PDB file of C-alpha atoms in Angstrom:
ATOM      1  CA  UNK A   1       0.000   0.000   0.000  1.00  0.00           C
ATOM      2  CA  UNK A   2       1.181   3.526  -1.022  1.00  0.00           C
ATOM      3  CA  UNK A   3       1.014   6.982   1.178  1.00  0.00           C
ATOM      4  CA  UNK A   4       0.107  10.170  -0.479  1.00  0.00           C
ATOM      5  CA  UNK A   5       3.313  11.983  -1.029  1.00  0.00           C
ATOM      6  CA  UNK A   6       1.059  14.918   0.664  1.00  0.00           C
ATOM      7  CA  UNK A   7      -0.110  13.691   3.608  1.00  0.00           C
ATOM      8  CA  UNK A   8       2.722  15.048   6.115  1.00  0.00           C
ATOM      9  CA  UNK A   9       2.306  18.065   4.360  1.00  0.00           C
ATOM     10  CA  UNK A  10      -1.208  19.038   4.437  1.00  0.00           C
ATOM     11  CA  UNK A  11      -0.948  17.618   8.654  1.00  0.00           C
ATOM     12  CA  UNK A  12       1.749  19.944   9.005  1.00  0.00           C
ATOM     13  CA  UNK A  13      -0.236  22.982   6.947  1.00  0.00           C
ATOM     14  CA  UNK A  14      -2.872  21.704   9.348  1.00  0.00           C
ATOM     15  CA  UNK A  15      -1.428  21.881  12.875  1.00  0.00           C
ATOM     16  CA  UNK A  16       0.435  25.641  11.918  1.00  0.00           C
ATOM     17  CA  UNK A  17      -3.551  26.813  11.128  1.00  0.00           C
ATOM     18  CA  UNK A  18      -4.733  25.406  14.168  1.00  0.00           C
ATOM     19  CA  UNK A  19      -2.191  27.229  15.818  1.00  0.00           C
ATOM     20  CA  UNK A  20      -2.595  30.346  14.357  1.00  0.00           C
ATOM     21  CA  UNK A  21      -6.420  30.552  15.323  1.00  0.00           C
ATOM     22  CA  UNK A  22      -5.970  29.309  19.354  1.00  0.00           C
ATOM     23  CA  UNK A  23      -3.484  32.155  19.364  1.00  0.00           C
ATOM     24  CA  UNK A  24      -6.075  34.945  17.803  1.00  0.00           C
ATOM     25  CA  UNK A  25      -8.920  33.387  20.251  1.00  0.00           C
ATOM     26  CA  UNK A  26      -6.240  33.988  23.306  1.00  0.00           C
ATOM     27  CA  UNK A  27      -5.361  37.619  22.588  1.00  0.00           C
ATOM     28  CA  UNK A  28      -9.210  38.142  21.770  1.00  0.00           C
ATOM     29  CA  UNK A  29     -10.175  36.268  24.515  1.00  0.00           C
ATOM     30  CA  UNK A  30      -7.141  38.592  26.842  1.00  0.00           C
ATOM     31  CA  UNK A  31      -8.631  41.614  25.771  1.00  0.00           C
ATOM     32  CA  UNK A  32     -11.920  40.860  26.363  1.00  0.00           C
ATOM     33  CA  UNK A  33     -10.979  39.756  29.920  1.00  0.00           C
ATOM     34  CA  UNK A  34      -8.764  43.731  30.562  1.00  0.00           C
ATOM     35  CA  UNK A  35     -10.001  45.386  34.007  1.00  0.00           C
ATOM     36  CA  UNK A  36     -11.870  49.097  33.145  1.00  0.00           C
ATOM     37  CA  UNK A  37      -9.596  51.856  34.096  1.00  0.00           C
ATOM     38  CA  UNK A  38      -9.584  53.415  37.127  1.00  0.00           C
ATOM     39  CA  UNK A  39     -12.929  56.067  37.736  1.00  0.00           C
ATOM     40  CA  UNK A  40     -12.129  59.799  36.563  1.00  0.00           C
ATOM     41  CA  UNK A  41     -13.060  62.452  38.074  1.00  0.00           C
ATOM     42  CA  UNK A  42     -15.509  64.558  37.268  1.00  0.00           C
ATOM     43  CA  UNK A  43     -16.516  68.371  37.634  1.00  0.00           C
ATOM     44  CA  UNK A  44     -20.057  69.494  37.733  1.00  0.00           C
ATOM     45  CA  UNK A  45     -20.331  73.237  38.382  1.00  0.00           C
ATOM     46  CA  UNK A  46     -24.110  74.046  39.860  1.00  0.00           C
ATOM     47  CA  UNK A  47     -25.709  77.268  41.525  1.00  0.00           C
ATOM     48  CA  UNK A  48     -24.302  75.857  44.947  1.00  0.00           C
ATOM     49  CA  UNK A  49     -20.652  75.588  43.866  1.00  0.00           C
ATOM     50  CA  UNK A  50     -18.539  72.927  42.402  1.00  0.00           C
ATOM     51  CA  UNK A  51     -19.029  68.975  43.155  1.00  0.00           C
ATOM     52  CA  UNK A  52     -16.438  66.245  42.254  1.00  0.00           C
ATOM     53  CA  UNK A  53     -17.768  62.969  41.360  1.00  0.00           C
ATOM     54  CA  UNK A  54     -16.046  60.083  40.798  1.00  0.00           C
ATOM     55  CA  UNK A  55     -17.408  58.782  37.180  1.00  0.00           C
ATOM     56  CA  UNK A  56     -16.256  56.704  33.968  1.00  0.00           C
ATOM     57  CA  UNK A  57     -16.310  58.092  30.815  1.00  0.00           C
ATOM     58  CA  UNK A  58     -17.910  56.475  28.299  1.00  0.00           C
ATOM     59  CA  UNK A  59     -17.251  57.076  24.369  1.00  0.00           C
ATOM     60  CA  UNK A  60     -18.682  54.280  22.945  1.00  0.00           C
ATOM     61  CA  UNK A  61     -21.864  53.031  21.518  1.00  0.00           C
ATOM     62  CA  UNK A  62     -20.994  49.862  23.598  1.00  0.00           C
ATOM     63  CA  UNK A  63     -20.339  51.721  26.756  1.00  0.00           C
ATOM     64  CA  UNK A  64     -23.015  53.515  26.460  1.00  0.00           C
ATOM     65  CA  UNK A  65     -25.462  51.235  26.301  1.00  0.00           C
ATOM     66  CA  UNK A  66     -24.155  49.864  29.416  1.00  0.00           C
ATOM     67  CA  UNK A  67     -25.543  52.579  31.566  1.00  0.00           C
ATOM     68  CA  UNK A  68     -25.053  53.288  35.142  1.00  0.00           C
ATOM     69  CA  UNK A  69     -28.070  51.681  36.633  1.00  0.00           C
ATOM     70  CA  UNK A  70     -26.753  48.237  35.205  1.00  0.00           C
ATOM     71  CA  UNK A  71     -23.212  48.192  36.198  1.00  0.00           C
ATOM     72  CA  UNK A  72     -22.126  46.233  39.086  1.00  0.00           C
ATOM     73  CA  UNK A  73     -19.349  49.399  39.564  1.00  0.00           C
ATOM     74  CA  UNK A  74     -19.943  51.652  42.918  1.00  0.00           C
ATOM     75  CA  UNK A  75     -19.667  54.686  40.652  1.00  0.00           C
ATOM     76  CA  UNK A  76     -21.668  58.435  41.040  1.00  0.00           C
ATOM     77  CA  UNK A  77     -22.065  58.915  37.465  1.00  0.00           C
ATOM     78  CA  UNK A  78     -21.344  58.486  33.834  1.00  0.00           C
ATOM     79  CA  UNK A  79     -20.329  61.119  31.541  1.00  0.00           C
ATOM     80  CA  UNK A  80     -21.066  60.543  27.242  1.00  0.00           C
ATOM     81  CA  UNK A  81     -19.261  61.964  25.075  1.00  0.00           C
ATOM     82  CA  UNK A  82     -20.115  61.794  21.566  1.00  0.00           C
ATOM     83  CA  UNK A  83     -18.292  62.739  18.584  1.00  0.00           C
ATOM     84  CA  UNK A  84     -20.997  64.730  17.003  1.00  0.00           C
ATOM     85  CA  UNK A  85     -24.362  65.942  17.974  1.00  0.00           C
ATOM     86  CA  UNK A  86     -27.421  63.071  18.646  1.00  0.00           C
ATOM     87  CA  UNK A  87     -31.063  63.189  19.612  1.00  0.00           C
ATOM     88  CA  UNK A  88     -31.378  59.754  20.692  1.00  0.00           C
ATOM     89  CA  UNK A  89     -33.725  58.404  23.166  1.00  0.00           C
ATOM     90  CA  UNK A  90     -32.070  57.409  26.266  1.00  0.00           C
ATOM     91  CA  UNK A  91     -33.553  54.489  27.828  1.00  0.00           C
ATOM     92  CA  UNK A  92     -33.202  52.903  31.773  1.00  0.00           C
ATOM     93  CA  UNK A  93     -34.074  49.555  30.525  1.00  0.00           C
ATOM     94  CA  UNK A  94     -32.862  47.103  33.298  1.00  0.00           C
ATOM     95  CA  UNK A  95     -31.432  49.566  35.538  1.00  0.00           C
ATOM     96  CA  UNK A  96     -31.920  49.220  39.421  1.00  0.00           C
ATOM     97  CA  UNK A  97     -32.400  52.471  40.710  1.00  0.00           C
ATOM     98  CA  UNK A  98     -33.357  56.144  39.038  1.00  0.00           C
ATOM     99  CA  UNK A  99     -31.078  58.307  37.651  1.00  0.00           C
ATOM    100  CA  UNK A 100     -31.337  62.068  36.510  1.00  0.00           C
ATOM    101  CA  UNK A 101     -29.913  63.152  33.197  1.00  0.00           C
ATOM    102  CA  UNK A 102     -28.142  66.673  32.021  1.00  0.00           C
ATOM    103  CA  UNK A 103     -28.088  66.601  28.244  1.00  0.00           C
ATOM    104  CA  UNK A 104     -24.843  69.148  27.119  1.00  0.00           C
ATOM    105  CA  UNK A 105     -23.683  70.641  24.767  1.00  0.00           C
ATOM    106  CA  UNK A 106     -20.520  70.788  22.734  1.00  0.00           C
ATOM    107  CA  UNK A 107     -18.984  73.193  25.475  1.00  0.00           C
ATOM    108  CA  UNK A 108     -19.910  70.772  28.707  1.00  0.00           C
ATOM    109  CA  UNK A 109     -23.309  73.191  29.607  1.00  0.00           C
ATOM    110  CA  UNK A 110     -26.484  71.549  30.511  1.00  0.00           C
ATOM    111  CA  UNK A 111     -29.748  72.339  28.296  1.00  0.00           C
ATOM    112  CA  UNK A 112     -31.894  69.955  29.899  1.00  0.00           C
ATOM    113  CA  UNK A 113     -32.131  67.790  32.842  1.00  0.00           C
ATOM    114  CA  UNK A 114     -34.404  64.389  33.250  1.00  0.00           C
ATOM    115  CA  UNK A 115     -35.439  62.299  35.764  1.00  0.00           C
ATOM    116  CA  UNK A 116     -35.944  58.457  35.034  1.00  0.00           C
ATOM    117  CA  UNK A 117     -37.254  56.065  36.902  1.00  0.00           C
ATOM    118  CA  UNK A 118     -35.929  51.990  36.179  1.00  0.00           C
ATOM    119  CA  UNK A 119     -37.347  50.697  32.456  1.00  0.00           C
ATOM    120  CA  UNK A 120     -38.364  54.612  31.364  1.00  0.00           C
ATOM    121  CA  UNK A 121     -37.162  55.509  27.759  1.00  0.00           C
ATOM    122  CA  UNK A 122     -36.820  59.899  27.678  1.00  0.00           C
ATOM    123  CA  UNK A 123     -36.579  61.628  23.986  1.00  0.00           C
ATOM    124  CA  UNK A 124     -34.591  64.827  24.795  1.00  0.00           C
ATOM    125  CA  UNK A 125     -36.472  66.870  22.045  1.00  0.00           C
ATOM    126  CA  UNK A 126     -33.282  68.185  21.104  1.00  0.00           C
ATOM    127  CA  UNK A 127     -29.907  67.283  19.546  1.00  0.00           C
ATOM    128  CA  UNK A 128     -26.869  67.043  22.493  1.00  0.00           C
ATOM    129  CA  UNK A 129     -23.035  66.057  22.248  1.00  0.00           C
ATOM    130  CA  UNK A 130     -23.059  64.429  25.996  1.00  0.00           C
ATOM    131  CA  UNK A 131     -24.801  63.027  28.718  1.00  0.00           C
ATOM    132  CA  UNK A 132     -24.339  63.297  32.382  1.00  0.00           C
ATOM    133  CA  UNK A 133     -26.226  60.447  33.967  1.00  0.00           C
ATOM    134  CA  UNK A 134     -26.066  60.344  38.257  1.00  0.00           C
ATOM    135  CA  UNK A 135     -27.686  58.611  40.592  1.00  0.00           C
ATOM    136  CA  UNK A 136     -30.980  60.430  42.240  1.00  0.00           C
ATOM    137  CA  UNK A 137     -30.909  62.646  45.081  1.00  0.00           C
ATOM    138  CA  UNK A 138     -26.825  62.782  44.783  1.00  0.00           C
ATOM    139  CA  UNK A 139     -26.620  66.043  42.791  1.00  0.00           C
ATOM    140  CA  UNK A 140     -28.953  68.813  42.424  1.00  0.00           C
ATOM    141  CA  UNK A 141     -28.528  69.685  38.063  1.00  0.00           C
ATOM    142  CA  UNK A 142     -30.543  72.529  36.428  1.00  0.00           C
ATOM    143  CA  UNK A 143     -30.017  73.932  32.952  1.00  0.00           C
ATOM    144  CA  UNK A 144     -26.941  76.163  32.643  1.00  0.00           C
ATOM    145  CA  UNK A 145     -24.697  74.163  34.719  1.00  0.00           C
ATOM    146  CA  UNK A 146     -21.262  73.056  33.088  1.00  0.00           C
ATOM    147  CA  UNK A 147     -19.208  69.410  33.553  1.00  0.00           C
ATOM    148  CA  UNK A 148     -15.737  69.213  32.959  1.00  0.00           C
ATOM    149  CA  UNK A 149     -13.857  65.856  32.322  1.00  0.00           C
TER     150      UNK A 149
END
């Protein structure tokens, strides 16, 4: 009985492949796996002076549909920025507790604040370049506020 001249080769061709894709699904699986960074803080200046909260930034569609109600993180808030200007719905699907909302602008000043209560959806009415999202009852936010990053 004869062997195919080919056989060692095509095992070999084989076993490199097989290599080659556990090593992709390790570094995917690696970065998938990363710790967040550490919370940033966060500058909201109100009527009543200037509060510090400890919050992640999120620039993301990904991070921000992962809003702060959901998270098992202790944070205060979440600050979105977007690239350019939205009027997307924002909804509290799933969260745990209410939150309250300060749409900005382009220059970190609030034009509108929100309340929402867990499993609410809120259409802002108007097209904003961030979102502020805190827990209730933490921070008093009214229209003409700033946040700084």
């Amino acid at each position: 009985m004869e062997r195919n001249p080919f056989f060692p080769l095509v095992a070999f061709a084989l076993l490199i492949a097989l290599s080659v894709f556990s090593f992709m699904g390790y570094l995917l699986a690696a970065r998938r796996l990363q710790t967040p960074p550490p919370p940033q803080k966060v500058v909201v200046e109100t009527a009543h002076g200037q509060r510090v909260l400890q919050a992640r930034l999120a620039r993301t569609p990904e991070a921000w549909s992962r809003g702060l109600g959901v998270r098992k993180e202790e944070l205060e808030a979440l600050l979105y920025l977007f690239p350019e200007a939205t009027d997307v719905p924002f909804s509290a699907q799933g969260y745990r507790f209410p939150v309250v909302l300060a749409f900005l602008d382009a220059k970190g000043r609030v034009l509108k604040v929100a309340r929402l209560q867990p499993g609410e959806t809120y259409a802002p009415g108007l097209a904003y370049r961030g979102v502020l999202e805190v827990r209730e009852g933490l921070l008093e936010i009214a229209p003409g506020d700033r946040v700084r990053p």
